[in-house]
Amino acid sequence: MDNEWTTVEILRHSRHDWLNKIQLIKGNLELERSDRARAIIEEIIIESQHEARLSNLKMPQFGELLMTANWQPCAFRCEFEVIDTIKGCSDLDETITAWTRELFTILNESLDGFSENVLTVSIFETNAKNIRFTFDIEGSRKEDDSLMRLLSQPLDKLERVSSEFTETCVVFTLDMKI
């Protein structure tokens, strides 16, 4: 999932994403489903707000990884939300980015590529002034313990808070001291 993007490639992917959204709105308006068109516009606004908050975290590598994750063929769709405005921490950027890249690699190997798989990353600041990252994976996993191995490894600058596994869902939370 590592790619050096040129400006033209970035613009091409961004334009493609925006054209898809505009076509959804246009199609719903043509079908006289204005409520659905308004809902899509609201989703776009919320998504843009999360992108802006992610961009303001002072974690450019991590932001780039999340914002471009869906531009590459992979076994899951990546969504993210930044809850409340938090200050972020540039010192942690490399650590969380490297760990998340490893997670993406493992998910590509351990998720069923023919199923609807979604990774949602939620980011917020705790009362203890930590940045909390919650990773929620929904989808169909193959019989593979690589994700369990990743979660059991010692983490540099990261503290594992919780993890929960079911047949179709994995949720785990990491804290980083700001």
GROMACS .gro file of C-alpha atoms in nm:
model
  178
    1MET     CA    1   0.000   0.000   0.000
    2ASP     CA    2   0.300   0.225  -0.046
    3ASN     CA    3   0.287   0.458  -0.343
    4GLU     CA    4   0.461   0.774  -0.450
    5TRP     CA    5   0.182   0.975  -0.610
    6THR     CA    6   0.245   1.232  -0.880
    7THR     CA    7   0.035   1.548  -0.884
    8VAL     CA    8  -0.147   1.424  -1.195
    9GLU     CA    9  -0.232   1.091  -1.028
   10ILE     CA   10  -0.364   1.266  -0.718
   11LEU     CA   11  -0.580   1.496  -0.928
   12ARG     CA   12  -0.705   1.203  -1.139
   13HIS     CA   13  -0.812   1.003  -0.832
   14SER     CA   14  -0.969   1.307  -0.666
   15ARG     CA   15  -1.157   1.402  -0.983
   16HIS     CA   16  -1.283   1.044  -1.018
   17ASP     CA   17  -1.411   1.047  -0.658
   18TRP     CA   18  -1.589   1.379  -0.706
   19LEU     CA   19  -1.744   1.275  -1.037
   20ASN     CA   20  -1.884   0.962  -0.870
   21LYS     CA   21  -2.042   1.176  -0.597
   22ILE     CA   22  -2.186   1.426  -0.845
   23GLN     CA   23  -2.329   1.142  -1.057
   24LEU     CA   24  -2.499   0.996  -0.747
   25ILE     CA   25  -2.659   1.332  -0.672
   26LYS     CA   26  -2.759   1.386  -1.035
   27GLY     CA   27  -2.906   1.037  -1.067
   28ASN     CA   28  -3.115   1.077  -0.754
   29LEU     CA   29  -3.240   1.418  -0.868
   30GLU     CA   30  -3.337   1.273  -1.208
   31LEU     CA   31  -3.529   0.999  -1.026
   32GLU     CA   32  -3.698   1.274  -0.823
   33ARG     CA   33  -3.545   1.142  -0.502
   34SER     CA   34  -3.444   1.481  -0.368
   35ASP     CA   35  -3.435   1.351  -0.008
   36ARG     CA   36  -3.168   1.098  -0.106
   37ALA     CA   37  -2.976   1.364  -0.303
   38ARG     CA   38  -2.978   1.591   0.005
   39ALA     CA   39  -2.859   1.299   0.220
   40ILE     CA   40  -2.569   1.235  -0.020
   41ILE     CA   41  -2.475   1.604  -0.006
   42GLU     CA   42  -2.481   1.587   0.376
   43GLU     CA   43  -2.257   1.275   0.366
   44ILE     CA   44  -2.011   1.461   0.142
   45ILE     CA   45  -2.004   1.755   0.384
   46ILE     CA   46  -1.937   1.527   0.682
   47GLU     CA   47  -1.668   1.335   0.491
   48SER     CA   48  -1.500   1.663   0.395
   49GLN     CA   49  -1.506   1.781   0.757
   50HIS     CA   50  -1.335   1.458   0.867
   51GLU     CA   51  -1.073   1.500   0.591
   52ALA     CA   52  -1.007   1.857   0.706
   53ARG     CA   53  -0.969   1.746   1.069
   54LEU     CA   54  -0.739   1.461   0.965
   55SER     CA   55  -0.529   1.706   0.764
   56ASN     CA   56  -0.497   1.930   1.071
   57LEU     CA   57  -0.362   1.654   1.302
   58LYS     CA   58   0.002   1.738   1.224
   59MET     CA   59   0.036   1.376   1.110
   60PRO     CA   60   0.077   1.412   0.731
   61GLN     CA   61   0.194   1.056   0.659
   62PHE     CA   62  -0.097   0.905   0.851
   63GLY     CA   63  -0.344   1.144   0.689
   64GLU     CA   64  -0.215   1.061   0.343
   65LEU     CA   65  -0.235   0.688   0.414
   66LEU     CA   66  -0.600   0.706   0.520
   67MET     CA   67  -0.713   0.955   0.254
   68THR     CA   68  -0.556   0.757  -0.032
   69ALA     CA   69  -0.625   0.403   0.095
   70ASN     CA   70  -0.926   0.356  -0.133
   71TRP     CA   71  -0.731   0.460  -0.441
   72GLN     CA   72  -0.551   0.127  -0.449
   73PRO     CA   73  -0.696  -0.217  -0.508
   74CYS     CA   74  -0.743  -0.382  -0.173
   75ALA     CA   75  -0.972  -0.625   0.009
   76PHE     CA   76  -1.146  -0.355   0.214
   77ARG     CA   77  -1.286  -0.004   0.196
   78CYS     CA   78  -1.130   0.241   0.442
   79GLU     CA   79  -1.341   0.502   0.620
   80PHE     CA   80  -1.231   0.737   0.894
   81GLU     CA   81  -1.365   0.994   1.133
   82VAL     CA   82  -1.191   1.249   1.350
   83ILE     CA   83  -1.420   1.315   1.644
   84ASP     CA   84  -1.384   1.666   1.780
   85THR     CA   85  -1.091   1.880   1.685
   86ILE     CA   86  -0.774   1.747   1.840
   87LYS     CA   87  -0.423   1.879   1.814
   88GLY     CA   88  -0.249   1.564   1.696
   89CYS     CA   89   0.121   1.509   1.735
   90SER     CA   90   0.384   1.509   1.461
   91ASP     CA   91   0.617   1.298   1.680
   92LEU     CA   92   0.374   1.006   1.654
   93ASP     CA   93   0.313   1.027   1.279
   94GLU     CA   94   0.578   0.778   1.172
   95THR     CA   95   0.487   0.523   1.441
   96ILE     CA   96   0.112   0.511   1.375
   97THR     CA   97   0.164   0.524   0.997
   98ALA     CA   98   0.405   0.227   0.997
   99TRP     CA   99   0.174   0.028   1.224
  100THR     CA  100  -0.132   0.106   1.010
  101ARG     CA  101   0.054   0.012   0.689
  102GLU     CA  102   0.130  -0.325   0.848
  103LEU     CA  103  -0.236  -0.359   0.944
  104PHE     CA  104  -0.342  -0.282   0.584
  105THR     CA  105  -0.105  -0.551   0.452
  106ILE     CA  106  -0.243  -0.807   0.696
  107LEU     CA  107  -0.603  -0.714   0.615
  108ASN     CA  108  -0.537  -0.754   0.243
  109GLU     CA  109  -0.406  -1.104   0.310
  110SER     CA  110  -0.662  -1.213   0.569
  111LEU     CA  111  -0.991  -1.069   0.440
  112ASP     CA  112  -1.205  -1.237   0.176
  113GLY     CA  113  -1.164  -1.012  -0.127
  114PHE     CA  114  -1.506  -1.111  -0.262
  115SER     CA  115  -1.693  -0.983   0.043
  116GLU     CA  116  -1.791  -0.634   0.150
  117ASN     CA  117  -1.518  -0.548   0.402
  118VAL     CA  118  -1.496  -0.210   0.574
  119LEU     CA  119  -1.228  -0.071   0.803
  120THR     CA  120  -1.343   0.232   1.001
  121VAL     CA  121  -1.076   0.429   1.187
  122SER     CA  122  -1.202   0.664   1.459
  123ILE     CA  123  -0.962   0.918   1.607
  124PHE     CA  124  -1.022   1.131   1.914
  125GLU     CA  125  -0.854   1.276   2.220
  126THR     CA  126  -0.920   1.113   2.557
  127ASN     CA  127  -0.954   1.286   2.893
  128ALA     CA  128  -0.601   1.164   2.972
  129LYS     CA  129  -0.475   1.369   2.675
  130ASN     CA  130  -0.399   1.064   2.464
  131ILE     CA  131  -0.491   1.026   2.100
  132ARG     CA  132  -0.715   0.721   2.075
  133PHE     CA  133  -0.737   0.522   1.753
  134THR     CA  134  -1.022   0.273   1.723
  135PHE     CA  135  -1.005   0.030   1.432
  136ASP     CA  136  -1.335  -0.140   1.349
  137ILE     CA  137  -1.311  -0.411   1.083
  138GLU     CA  138  -1.635  -0.558   0.951
  139GLY     CA  139  -1.635  -0.829   0.691
  140SER     CA  140  -1.539  -1.183   0.611
  141ARG     CA  141  -1.203  -1.301   0.743
  142LYS     CA  142  -1.015  -1.607   0.623
  143GLU     CA  143  -0.878  -1.852   0.877
  144ASP     CA  144  -0.560  -1.664   0.957
  145ASP     CA  145  -0.401  -1.559   1.285
  146SER     CA  146  -0.177  -1.283   1.144
  147LEU     CA  147  -0.408  -1.012   1.279
  148MET     CA  148  -0.394  -1.170   1.625
  149ARG     CA  149  -0.013  -1.178   1.602
  150LEU     CA  150  -0.001  -0.810   1.506
  151LEU     CA  151  -0.222  -0.717   1.800
  152SER     CA  152  -0.015  -0.923   2.044
  153GLN     CA  153   0.318  -0.761   1.947
  154PRO     CA  154   0.467  -0.496   2.176
  155LEU     CA  155   0.389  -0.150   2.044
  156ASP     CA  156   0.635   0.139   2.035
  157LYS     CA  157   0.465   0.454   2.174
  158LEU     CA  158   0.127   0.279   2.147
  159GLU     CA  159  -0.078   0.127   2.424
  160ARG     CA  160  -0.341  -0.133   2.345
  161VAL     CA  161  -0.658  -0.047   2.533
  162SER     CA  162  -0.903  -0.314   2.421
  163SER     CA  163  -0.982  -0.563   2.149
  164GLU     CA  164  -1.290  -0.764   2.061
  165PHE     CA  165  -1.320  -1.041   1.803
  166THR     CA  166  -1.634  -1.195   1.656
  167GLU     CA  167  -1.683  -1.396   1.339
  168THR     CA  168  -1.751  -1.089   1.122
  169CYS     CA  169  -1.616  -0.803   1.331
  170VAL     CA  170  -1.288  -0.704   1.494
  171VAL     CA  171  -1.262  -0.389   1.704
  172PHE     CA  172  -0.947  -0.276   1.879
  173THR     CA  173  -0.834   0.046   2.036
  174LEU     CA  174  -0.487   0.196   2.067
  175ASP     CA  175  -0.379   0.500   2.269
  176MET     CA  176  -0.080   0.722   2.201
  177LYS     CA  177   0.053   0.975   2.451
  178ILE     CA  178   0.050   1.326   2.309
   0.00000   0.00000   0.00000
